[in-house]
Coordinates of C-alpha atoms and ligand atoms in Angstrom, one line a residue:
M390 CA 16.0 32.4 0.4
A391 CA 18.6 33.7 -1.5
E392 CA 18.8 32.9 -5.2
D393 CA 22.1 31.1 -4.8
Q394 CA 20.8 28.7 -2.2
D395 CA 18.1 27.9 -4.8
V396 CA 20.7 27.0 -7.2
N397 CA 22.4 24.9 -4.5
L398 CA 19.4 23.1 -3.6
K399 CA 18.7 22.4 -7.2
E400 CA 22.3 21.0 -7.9
E401 CA 21.8 19.0 -4.5
I402 CA 18.6 17.5 -5.6
K403 CA 20.0 16.6 -9.1
S404 CA 23.1 15.1 -7.6
I405 CA 21.0 12.8 -5.5
F406 CA 18.3 12.1 -8.2
T407 CA 21.2 11.0 -10.6
D408 CA 22.7 8.5 -8.3
Y409 CA 19.4 7.3 -6.7
V410 CA 18.1 6.3 -9.7
R411 CA 21.3 4.6 -11.0
I412 CA 20.7 2.2 -8.2
S413 CA 18.6 -1.4 -9.4
S414 CA 16.6 -1.4 -5.9
Y415 CA 14.1 -3.8 -7.5
T416 CA 11.1 -4.5 -5.3
N417 CA 11.6 -7.8 -3.4
T418 CA 15.0 -8.5 -4.5
V419 CA 18.4 -8.2 -2.9
G420 CA 18.9 -5.1 -5.1
E421 CA 16.7 -3.0 -2.7
R422 CA 19.8 -3.5 -0.2
L423 CA 22.2 -1.7 -2.7
V424 CA 20.5 1.7 -1.7
E425 CA 21.9 1.2 2.0
P426 CA 25.6 2.0 1.4
F427 CA 24.8 4.9 -0.9
L428 CA 22.6 6.4 1.6
T429 CA 24.8 5.6 4.3
S430 CA 27.6 7.3 2.6
W431 CA 25.4 10.0 1.7
F432 CA 24.5 10.6 5.2
S433 CA 28.4 10.3 6.3
R434 CA 29.5 13.2 3.8
Q435 CA 27.1 15.6 5.6
N436 CA 28.8 17.5 8.4
Y437 CA 25.7 18.0 10.3
F438 CA 25.3 14.1 10.4
K439 CA 29.0 13.4 11.0
E440 CA 28.9 15.3 14.2
R441 CA 25.6 13.4 15.2
P442 CA 25.8 9.9 14.9
D443 CA 22.6 9.5 17.1
Q444 CA 20.5 11.4 14.6
W445 CA 20.6 9.2 11.6
G446 CA 21.0 5.1 10.9
C447 CA 19.9 2.2 9.7
H448 CA 17.2 0.6 11.2
S449 CA 16.8 -3.4 10.6
I450 CA 13.5 -4.9 9.6
E451 CA 13.1 -7.6 11.8
N452 CA 12.8 -11.1 10.4
D453 CA 13.2 -9.8 6.7
P454 CA 14.3 -12.6 4.6
L455 CA 16.2 -10.0 2.5
G456 CA 17.9 -8.3 5.6
R457 CA 16.9 -5.0 4.3
H458 CA 17.1 -2.0 6.4
V459 CA 15.1 1.5 6.7
V460 CA 17.3 4.6 6.4
W461 CA 16.5 7.6 8.3
G462 CA 17.8 11.0 9.4
M463 CA 16.7 13.8 11.6
V464 CA 17.6 17.3 12.0
R465 CA 16.9 18.7 15.3
G466 CA 16.2 22.2 16.1
S467 CA 14.2 23.8 19.5
G468 CA 11.1 22.0 21.1
G469 CA 9.6 18.8 19.8
D470 CA 7.5 19.9 16.8
T471 CA 8.2 17.3 14.1
V472 CA 7.6 17.1 10.5
V473 CA 8.2 13.4 9.1
M474 CA 8.9 13.0 5.3
I475 CA 8.6 9.4 3.8
H476 CA 9.7 7.7 0.4
H477 CA 10.2 4.5 -1.0
Y478 CA 13.2 3.5 -2.9
D479 CA 12.1 0.4 -4.2
V480 CA 11.2 0.2 -7.9
V481 CA 9.8 -1.9 -10.3
E482 CA 11.7 -4.1 -12.9
I483 CA 12.9 -2.7 -16.3
N484 CA 12.3 -5.9 -18.8
D485 CA 9.7 -3.5 -20.8
F486 CA 12.7 -1.1 -21.7
E487 CA 14.3 -3.8 -24.5
T488 CA 16.7 -2.3 -26.5
A489 CA 16.9 0.9 -24.1
K490 CA 17.5 -1.5 -21.0
P491 CA 21.1 -0.3 -20.3
F492 CA 20.0 3.3 -20.1
A493 CA 16.8 2.6 -18.1
L494 CA 18.5 3.9 -15.0
D495 CA 20.6 6.6 -16.3
I496 CA 18.7 10.0 -16.0
G497 CA 21.3 11.7 -18.3
K498 CA 21.1 9.3 -21.2
I499 CA 17.8 7.8 -20.9
N500 CA 15.7 10.5 -22.8
T501 CA 18.0 10.3 -26.0
E502 CA 18.3 6.4 -25.7
I503 CA 14.6 5.8 -25.1
R504 CA 13.9 6.9 -28.7
S505 CA 14.6 3.7 -30.1
M506 CA 11.4 2.6 -28.5
R507 CA 9.2 5.5 -29.7
H508 CA 7.1 2.9 -31.7
K509 CA 5.8 1.7 -28.3
F510 CA 4.6 5.3 -27.2
D511 CA 1.2 6.4 -27.3
P512 CA 0.7 10.2 -28.7
E513 CA 0.9 12.1 -25.4
S514 CA 4.1 10.3 -24.6
I515 CA 5.6 11.2 -27.8
R516 CA 4.7 14.8 -27.1
D517 CA 6.0 14.8 -23.6
L518 CA 9.5 13.5 -24.7
D519 CA 9.6 15.8 -27.7
S520 CA 8.7 18.5 -25.2
G521 CA 12.2 18.2 -23.2
K522 CA 10.1 19.2 -20.1
W523 CA 9.8 15.4 -18.9
Q524 CA 12.6 13.2 -17.1
F525 CA 12.2 9.5 -18.5
G526 CA 13.5 6.7 -16.6
R527 CA 12.7 3.8 -14.3
G528 CA 12.0 4.9 -10.7
G529 CA 12.1 8.5 -11.5
A530 CA 8.5 9.2 -11.0
D531 CA 7.9 6.5 -8.5
M532 CA 9.7 7.8 -6.5
K533 CA 13.2 8.7 -6.6
A534 CA 12.5 12.1 -7.4
G535 CA 10.5 12.5 -4.4
G536 CA 13.3 10.9 -2.5
A537 CA 16.0 13.2 -3.8
I538 CA 13.9 16.3 -3.0
Q539 CA 13.5 14.8 0.7
L540 CA 16.9 14.3 1.1
A541 CA 18.2 17.5 -0.3
L542 CA 15.7 19.5 1.9
L543 CA 16.9 17.6 4.9
E544 CA 20.3 18.8 4.0
H545 CA 19.5 22.2 3.6
Y546 CA 17.4 22.6 7.1
S547 CA 20.5 20.8 8.7
R548 CA 22.0 24.1 7.6
Q549 CA 19.3 26.4 9.4
S550 CA 20.1 27.4 13.1
D551 CA 16.9 28.7 14.0
L552 CA 14.3 25.5 13.0
M553 CA 12.0 25.6 15.8
G554 CA 11.3 21.8 15.7
N555 CA 12.5 18.9 13.8
L556 CA 12.7 17.1 10.4
I557 CA 13.0 13.4 9.9
V558 CA 13.2 11.6 6.5
V559 CA 12.6 8.1 6.3
C560 CA 14.0 6.2 3.2
L561 CA 11.7 2.9 2.7
P562 CA 12.0 -0.4 0.9
D563 CA 9.2 -2.9 -0.2
E564 CA 6.6 -0.4 -1.0
E565 CA 5.6 -1.9 -4.3
N566 CA 5.1 -5.3 -2.4
L567 CA 4.2 -5.4 1.4
S568 CA 5.4 -2.3 2.6
A569 CA 7.6 -4.0 4.9
G570 CA 10.0 -0.7 5.2
M571 CA 7.0 1.1 6.5
R572 CA 5.5 -1.3 8.8
S573 CA 9.1 -1.5 10.5
A574 CA 9.5 2.2 10.3
I575 CA 6.5 2.8 12.7
G576 CA 8.5 1.3 15.2
L577 CA 11.5 3.1 14.8
L578 CA 9.2 6.4 14.7
A579 CA 7.5 5.4 18.1
G580 CA 11.1 5.0 19.5
L581 CA 12.4 8.2 18.4
K582 CA 9.4 9.9 19.7
R583 CA 9.8 8.6 23.1
Q584 CA 13.8 9.3 23.0
F585 CA 13.5 12.9 22.0
S586 CA 10.1 13.8 23.2
L587 CA 9.0 14.6 19.8
N588 CA 5.7 16.0 18.8
Y589 CA 4.5 14.6 15.3
L590 CA 2.6 17.1 13.4
L591 CA 2.4 15.7 9.8
M592 CA 3.8 12.9 7.3
V593 CA 4.7 14.1 4.3
N594 CA 5.0 11.7 1.2
S595 CA 6.2 12.6 -2.1
E596 CA 4.6 10.2 -4.5
P597 CA 4.1 11.7 -8.0
H598 CA 1.0 12.9 -8.2
Q599 CA -1.5 11.7 -10.9
G600 CA -2.8 15.0 -12.5
T601 CA -4.1 15.4 -15.8
D602 CA -3.9 19.2 -16.5
P603 CA -0.6 21.1 -16.7
E604 CA -2.3 24.1 -14.5
T605 CA -3.1 22.0 -11.8
V606 CA -1.1 20.7 -8.9
V607 CA -2.9 17.7 -7.1
L608 CA -2.0 17.1 -3.6
Y609 CA -3.8 14.5 -1.3
E610 CA -4.6 14.2 2.1
G611 CA -4.9 10.6 2.8
T612 CA -4.5 7.5 0.9
V613 CA -6.9 4.7 -0.3
G614 CA -7.1 1.4 1.5
K615 CA -6.4 -1.9 0.3
L616 CA -7.9 -5.4 1.4
L617 CA -7.2 -9.0 0.1
P618 CA -10.0 -11.3 1.4
V619 CA -9.3 -14.8 0.6
V620 CA -12.4 -17.2 0.4
Y621 CA -12.4 -21.1 0.7
A622 CA -15.4 -23.0 -0.6
R623 CA -15.8 -26.6 0.6
G624 CA -18.4 -28.8 -1.1
S625 CA -19.7 -32.5 -1.0
L626 CA -17.9 -35.0 -3.4
A627 CA -19.9 -36.8 -5.7
H628 CA -19.5 -38.6 -9.0
V629 CA -21.2 -36.8 -11.6
G630 CA -23.7 -40.0 -12.4
R631 CA -25.1 -39.2 -9.0
I632 CA -24.7 -35.5 -8.8
Y633 CA -27.5 -34.9 -6.3
E634 CA -25.5 -36.6 -3.7
G635 CA -22.8 -33.8 -3.7
L636 CA -22.5 -30.1 -3.8
N637 CA -20.2 -28.5 -6.0
P638 CA -18.1 -25.9 -4.6
L639 CA -17.6 -24.2 -8.0
H640 CA -21.1 -23.5 -7.7
L641 CA -20.8 -21.9 -4.5
M642 CA -18.0 -19.6 -5.5
S643 CA -19.4 -18.9 -8.9
E644 CA -22.8 -17.4 -7.2
L645 CA -20.5 -15.5 -4.9
V646 CA -18.3 -13.9 -7.6
I647 CA -21.2 -12.9 -9.7
R648 CA -22.9 -11.3 -6.8
T649 CA -19.5 -9.3 -6.1
E650 CA -17.8 -8.6 -9.2
L651 CA -17.7 -5.1 -10.3
E652 CA -20.4 -4.5 -7.6
M653 CA -20.7 -0.7 -7.3
A654 CA -22.8 -1.1 -4.1
L655 CA -19.3 -2.7 -2.5
S656 CA -17.3 0.4 -3.9
D657 CA -16.9 3.4 -1.4
R658 CA -17.5 7.0 -2.2
I659 CA -17.0 10.0 -0.2
E660 CA -18.4 12.9 -2.4
H661 CA -16.6 12.7 -5.8
E662 CA -13.9 10.5 -4.6
V663 CA -15.1 7.0 -5.5
T664 CA -13.3 3.4 -5.5
P665 CA -13.3 1.1 -8.4
P666 CA -15.9 -1.8 -7.5
P667 CA -14.2 -5.4 -6.3
S668 CA -12.8 -7.5 -8.5
W669 CA -11.8 -11.4 -8.3
L670 CA -8.1 -12.0 -8.8
F671 CA -8.0 -15.7 -8.6
F672 CA -10.4 -18.5 -8.7
K673 CA -9.4 -22.1 -9.0
D674 CA -10.7 -25.5 -7.6
T675 CA -8.0 -27.9 -5.8
K676 CA -8.1 -30.7 -8.1
T677 CA -4.9 -32.2 -9.5
H678 CA -5.8 -34.1 -12.1
Y679 CA -9.1 -35.3 -14.3
D680 CA -11.8 -37.6 -12.8
V681 CA -15.5 -37.8 -13.0
S682 CA -16.0 -36.5 -9.8
I683 CA -16.9 -32.8 -8.8
P684 CA -14.0 -31.1 -7.0
T685 CA -13.8 -31.0 -3.1
S686 CA -13.1 -27.4 -2.6
V687 CA -12.4 -23.8 -4.5
Q688 CA -10.2 -21.2 -3.5
A689 CA -10.7 -17.5 -4.7
Y690 CA -9.3 -14.0 -3.5
M691 CA -10.6 -10.3 -4.7
S692 CA -8.8 -7.0 -4.4
V693 CA -10.7 -4.4 -2.7
L694 CA -10.1 -0.9 -2.4
T695 CA -11.5 1.2 0.4
L696 CA -11.9 4.7 1.3
K697 CA -14.0 4.0 4.5
T698 CA -14.9 0.6 5.0
N699 CA -12.5 -1.2 7.5
A700 CA -11.6 -5.0 7.3
G701 CA -13.7 -5.9 9.9
E702 CA -16.8 -4.0 8.1
F703 CA -16.0 -5.6 4.7
L704 CA -15.5 -9.1 6.0
K705 CA -19.2 -8.7 7.3
T706 CA -20.3 -7.7 4.2
L707 CA -18.8 -10.3 2.4
R708 CA -20.1 -12.8 4.8
T709 CA -23.5 -11.6 4.0
K710 CA -23.0 -11.9 0.4
A711 CA -21.8 -15.4 0.7
E712 CA -24.7 -16.4 2.7
Q713 CA -27.0 -15.0 0.1
A714 CA -25.0 -17.0 -2.6
F715 CA -25.4 -20.1 -0.7
E716 CA -29.0 -19.6 -0.4
T717 CA -29.5 -18.9 -4.0
V718 CA -27.2 -22.2 -5.0
L719 CA -29.3 -24.2 -2.6
H720 CA -32.6 -23.0 -4.1
R721 CA -31.1 -23.6 -7.5
M722 CA -30.5 -27.1 -6.6
N723 CA -33.4 -28.2 -4.9
R724 CA -35.4 -26.6 -8.1
S725 CA -33.2 -28.7 -10.1
Y726 CA -33.6 -31.8 -8.1
G727 CA -37.5 -31.5 -7.9
Q728 CA -37.4 -31.1 -11.8
Y729 CA -35.3 -34.3 -11.9
L730 CA -37.1 -36.6 -9.4
E731 CA -40.3 -35.5 -11.4
A732 CA -38.7 -36.7 -14.6
T733 CA -37.5 -39.8 -13.5
G734 CA -41.1 -40.4 -11.7
E735 CA -39.8 -40.6 -8.2
S736 CA -41.3 -38.9 -5.1
Q737 CA -40.2 -35.4 -4.2
K738 CA -37.3 -34.9 -1.9
I739 CA -35.5 -31.9 -0.4
L740 CA -31.6 -31.7 -0.3
P741 CA -29.7 -31.8 3.1
W742 CA -27.7 -29.0 2.9
S743 CA -28.1 -25.9 4.5
V744 CA -26.4 -22.2 4.5
N745 CA -23.0 -22.4 6.2
V746 CA -20.8 -19.4 6.0
K747 CA -17.8 -18.9 8.6
T748 CA -14.7 -16.5 9.2
F749 CA -11.4 -18.0 9.6
A750 CA -11.6 -16.6 13.2
E751 CA -14.7 -18.9 13.8
I752 CA -12.6 -22.1 12.5
Y753 CA -9.8 -21.4 14.3
R754 CA -11.6 -20.9 17.4
E755 CA -13.7 -24.1 16.7
A756 CA -10.5 -26.1 16.2
E757 CA -9.0 -24.4 19.4
D758 CA -11.8 -25.4 21.6
R759 CA -11.8 -28.9 20.1
S760 CA -8.3 -30.0 20.3
G761 CA -6.8 -27.2 22.7
E762 CA -3.1 -27.0 22.6
R763 CA -2.6 -29.9 20.7
F764 CA -3.9 -27.8 17.5
T765 CA -2.3 -24.7 18.6
N766 CA 1.1 -26.4 18.5
L767 CA 0.5 -27.8 15.5
Y768 CA -0.7 -24.8 13.9
Q769 CA 2.1 -22.8 14.8
E770 CA 4.4 -25.9 13.4
K771 CA 2.6 -25.2 10.3
L772 CA 2.7 -21.7 10.2
E773 CA 6.6 -21.8 10.7
Q774 CA 7.1 -24.1 7.9
I775 CA 5.0 -21.9 5.5
A776 CA 6.7 -18.9 6.5
D777 CA 10.2 -20.7 5.4
A778 CA 8.7 -21.2 2.1
V779 CA 7.5 -17.8 1.9
A780 CA 10.7 -16.4 2.9
Q781 CA 12.4 -18.8 0.2
G782 CA 10.0 -17.4 -2.6
R783 CA 8.3 -20.7 -2.9
Q784 CA 4.8 -19.9 -2.0
G785 CA 2.7 -16.9 -2.4
L786 CA 0.7 -15.6 0.7
P787 CA -2.7 -16.1 -0.6
Q788 CA -1.8 -19.7 -1.4
S789 CA -0.5 -19.8 2.0
S790 CA -3.6 -18.5 3.7
F791 CA -5.7 -21.3 1.9
E792 CA -3.4 -24.1 3.5
L793 CA -3.9 -22.7 6.7
I794 CA -7.6 -22.5 6.3
A795 CA -7.8 -26.2 5.0
F796 CA -5.4 -27.1 8.0
C797 CA -8.1 -25.8 10.7
L798 CA -10.9 -27.5 8.6
E799 CA -9.4 -30.9 9.3
Y800 CA -9.8 -29.9 13.1
I801 CA -13.4 -29.1 13.2
G802 CA -16.4 -31.3 14.1
D803 CA -18.3 -29.5 10.9
K804 CA -18.0 -31.7 8.0
Q805 CA -20.8 -30.1 5.9
P806 CA -20.2 -27.8 2.8
L807 CA -18.9 -24.5 4.0
I808 CA -17.6 -21.3 2.9
V809 CA -14.9 -19.9 4.9
I810 CA -13.7 -16.1 4.7
G811 CA -10.5 -14.8 5.8
L812 CA -7.7 -12.1 4.6
S813 CA -4.5 -12.5 3.0
P814 CA -1.5 -10.0 3.6
P815 CA -1.3 -7.2 2.8
Y816 CA -3.8 -5.0 4.4
Y817 CA -3.6 -1.1 3.7
P818 CA -5.8 0.8 5.7
D819 CA -7.4 4.0 4.6
V820 CA -6.6 7.0 6.3
S821 CA -7.7 10.7 5.5
N822 CA -6.8 14.1 7.3
Y823 CA -10.7 15.0 7.0
R824 CA -11.5 12.2 9.6
I825 CA -9.3 13.1 12.1
P826 CA -11.3 14.5 15.0
H827 CA -9.7 17.7 16.4
L828 CA -7.0 17.9 13.8
D829 CA -4.5 20.8 14.8
Q830 CA -5.6 24.1 14.3
Q831 CA -2.3 25.1 12.7
T832 CA -2.0 22.2 10.5
R833 CA -5.5 22.6 9.3
R834 CA -4.7 26.4 8.5
L835 CA -1.6 25.7 6.7
L836 CA -3.1 22.9 4.5
D837 CA -6.0 25.2 3.6
H838 CA -3.6 27.8 2.6
I839 CA -1.6 25.6 0.1
P840 CA -3.7 26.5 -2.7
S841 CA -3.2 30.2 -2.4
F842 CA 0.5 29.5 -2.2
C843 CA 0.4 27.5 -5.4
R844 CA -1.5 30.3 -7.4
Q845 CA 1.1 33.1 -5.8
K846 CA 4.1 31.6 -6.6
F847 CA 3.6 29.2 -9.5
D848 CA 0.4 30.7 -11.2
L849 CA -1.2 27.5 -10.7
S850 CA -4.2 26.0 -9.3
C851 CA -4.3 23.5 -6.5
R852 CA -6.5 20.4 -6.0
M853 CA -6.4 19.1 -2.5
T854 CA -8.0 15.4 -2.6
K855 CA -8.9 13.2 0.4
F856 CA -7.3 9.9 -1.1
F857 CA -4.0 9.1 -3.1
T858 CA -5.4 6.4 -5.2
G859 CA -2.2 4.6 -5.9
I860 CA -2.0 2.7 -2.7
S861 CA 0.9 4.1 -0.3
D862 CA 3.0 3.9 2.8
L863 CA 0.6 6.9 4.4
S864 CA -1.9 4.0 5.2
Y865 CA 0.1 3.5 8.2
S866 CA 0.1 7.1 9.4
Y867 CA -2.9 7.2 11.5
L868 CA -5.3 4.6 13.0
D869 CA -9.0 5.3 13.4
D870 CA -10.0 2.6 15.3
S871 CA -7.3 0.5 17.2
A872 CA -9.1 -2.1 18.9
G873 CA -11.7 -3.3 16.6
L874 CA -9.8 -2.9 13.5
N875 CA -6.8 -4.9 15.3
R876 CA -8.9 -7.7 16.1
A877 CA -10.8 -8.0 12.8
V878 CA -7.3 -8.2 11.0
A879 CA -5.3 -10.3 13.4
D880 CA -8.0 -12.9 13.9
N881 CA -9.1 -13.2 10.2
M882 CA -5.5 -13.4 8.8
P883 CA -4.2 -16.9 8.9
L884 CA -0.6 -15.8 8.4
W885 CA -0.7 -13.1 11.2
G886 CA 2.2 -12.9 13.7
K887 CA 4.8 -15.2 12.0
V888 CA 4.8 -13.8 8.1
Y889 CA 2.9 -10.5 8.6
D890 CA 1.6 -8.0 11.0
I891 CA 0.9 -4.3 11.4
P892 CA 1.9 -2.8 14.5
F893 CA -1.4 -1.1 15.4
G894 CA -0.1 -0.2 19.0
H895 CA 3.0 1.7 17.6
I896 CA 0.5 3.5 15.2
R897 CA -1.7 4.6 17.7
E898 CA 1.7 6.2 19.4
I899 CA 2.7 8.1 16.5
R900 CA -0.5 8.7 14.7
M901 CA -0.5 12.1 13.0
P902 CA -2.2 13.9 9.9
C903 CA -0.6 13.1 6.5
I904 CA -0.1 14.9 2.7
N905 CA 1.1 13.9 -0.3
I906 CA 3.0 16.4 -1.7
G907 CA 5.1 15.1 -5.1
P908 CA 6.0 16.2 -8.5
W909 CA 3.4 15.5 -11.3
G910 CA 4.3 12.2 -13.1
K911 CA 2.8 9.5 -15.5
D912 CA 2.7 6.1 -16.8
F913 CA 4.2 4.7 -13.5
H914 CA 5.8 1.0 -13.8
K915 CA 5.6 1.4 -17.6
L916 CA 8.2 2.1 -20.4
T917 CA 7.0 5.6 -20.5
E918 CA 7.5 6.6 -16.6
R919 CA 8.3 10.3 -16.4
V920 CA 8.3 13.1 -14.1
L921 CA 7.9 16.9 -15.0
I922 CA 11.5 18.3 -14.6
E923 CA 10.2 21.6 -13.3
D924 CA 8.4 20.0 -10.3
V925 CA 11.4 17.9 -9.5
Y926 CA 13.7 20.8 -9.2
Y927 CA 11.8 24.0 -9.1
R928 CA 7.9 23.8 -7.7
T929 CA 7.6 20.6 -5.5
P930 CA 10.8 21.2 -3.2
R931 CA 9.2 25.2 -2.8
L932 CA 6.0 23.7 -1.8
L933 CA 7.5 20.9 0.7
R934 CA 9.6 24.3 2.0
F935 CA 6.4 26.3 2.7
V936 CA 4.8 23.5 4.3
I937 CA 8.0 22.7 6.4
D938 CA 8.8 26.6 7.2
Q939 CA 5.2 27.0 8.1
L940 CA 5.1 24.3 10.6
L941 CA 8.5 24.6 12.1
Q942 CA 8.4 28.6 12.0
T943 CA 11.7 29.3 10.7
S944 CA 13.2 32.7 10.4
T945 CA 11.2 35.2 8.7
L946 CA 8.1 33.3 9.0
K947 CA 5.8 34.9 11.6
G948 CA 2.5 36.4 10.8
C949 CA -0.4 36.2 8.6
I950 CA 0.0 32.7 6.6
C951 CA -1.5 34.1 3.5
C952 CA 1.3 36.4 3.3
L953 CA 4.0 34.4 3.8
D954 CA 6.4 33.1 1.6
S955 CA 9.3 30.7 1.8
D956 CA 11.6 32.9 0.1
Ligands
LIG64 ZN1 5.3 4.5 -5.5

């Protein structure tokens, strides 16, 4: 590419980046919608898109309480081969900027103004600020820099006449929350695939990479999964004076927490990539006031990151853990009861309880079998009410899940102490190219050559890892086991269908390998969030251009991949 074109690309990235960051598109607020007029006006100004109104647009997210849209654009060349680039435009709040708050979204001024907050910086942040090599500001690294690069590249390719394929950019809201944007964009991509007979080759995200070494670029060929299992324990009520007549659900849940919290056997590993073990985020009984009885039920939820364990498999493991916990508690209670009887001189007896663990799918089916349509209608009614409460921000998702579990329990015959296991939204499946059978040869060859490109062009080494560890929209780029996964998630998530769903069918339709190629970033979501300037304007766009050129074989790029260059 000629030098003046490089200068143009840099200027275009800078202009989009500056305006993009300035928009206060805070996650899960109406502010996200402010991006829509900005992007609409950007697309309308491009001659290419002005003449092709069917190749860009705002795709509305169904049933979205905030009325948000996914904004997209497509440059078409010959044939069906297509590269899809995605980025999210929601950012986290700026309260931590304190006195520098008025400049948090101003990339022209923030590097100077944030000096007033230096006393809060760690030594590395101070060094980076003083070096002048890093752009500070909210949403710069995570991830409007990546977004600006993608849009500028779309513009660049719209002026290319010999593109052998198509390039799509999808701009997404809600990534930091429930990925409503991406889950909706799957349907959009499936529709485009059918309408234009597209063959999706690769999905590229440009989240900032989290390297630690200035000499190494880090790319991710996949993304970790995230699960939010909810557990509801029902005990048996008793006055503390007659404690052996009851079963304390706090006891049950505590035992389960001890058996799973930070349990490395529950962490996933593939070679040297390892997820942190599970941790419980919430654990509370349902008592509303003090009295001398044990609580009737306890609710808890945990966060689980995965590399290979899908939702169904994890629920199975958690069930086993819950059964073991139940057994331990019964054993402990009987031992205590025996000692108590001995102390009081009574004859030995055994407590009546037995291990009782069920999934949400099982209690739902039991209620349905027992009460039929009356139950399913009432459940739908309840779900509608909860959906309204969630939409108005009056109720959280795990809390809503507990309410629906308790609702089902009213309709089943089993009144014994019980542990119920289910899932709360969101669910992010783990994906990785290394697991895709028959990955297209051309794509694999290209990905394998990225390190030599980095060495040649930037004199940097490049580390290709299997998973991006910071949860991303790439979770919905591929589906390993559609039928099994679909059932396990849909049947065990009380809010499924009305409040939350994942279009598994559409993912199956569009599925493609993925990669994350983004600039180096640090301290996302923090005051010291920053992105490496050279990556934003120079390295990342060149690397992305290399990938796109290789896959869509533009102009001079034929022959041995090792000798290729996108200049
Ligand atoms: Zn992000």
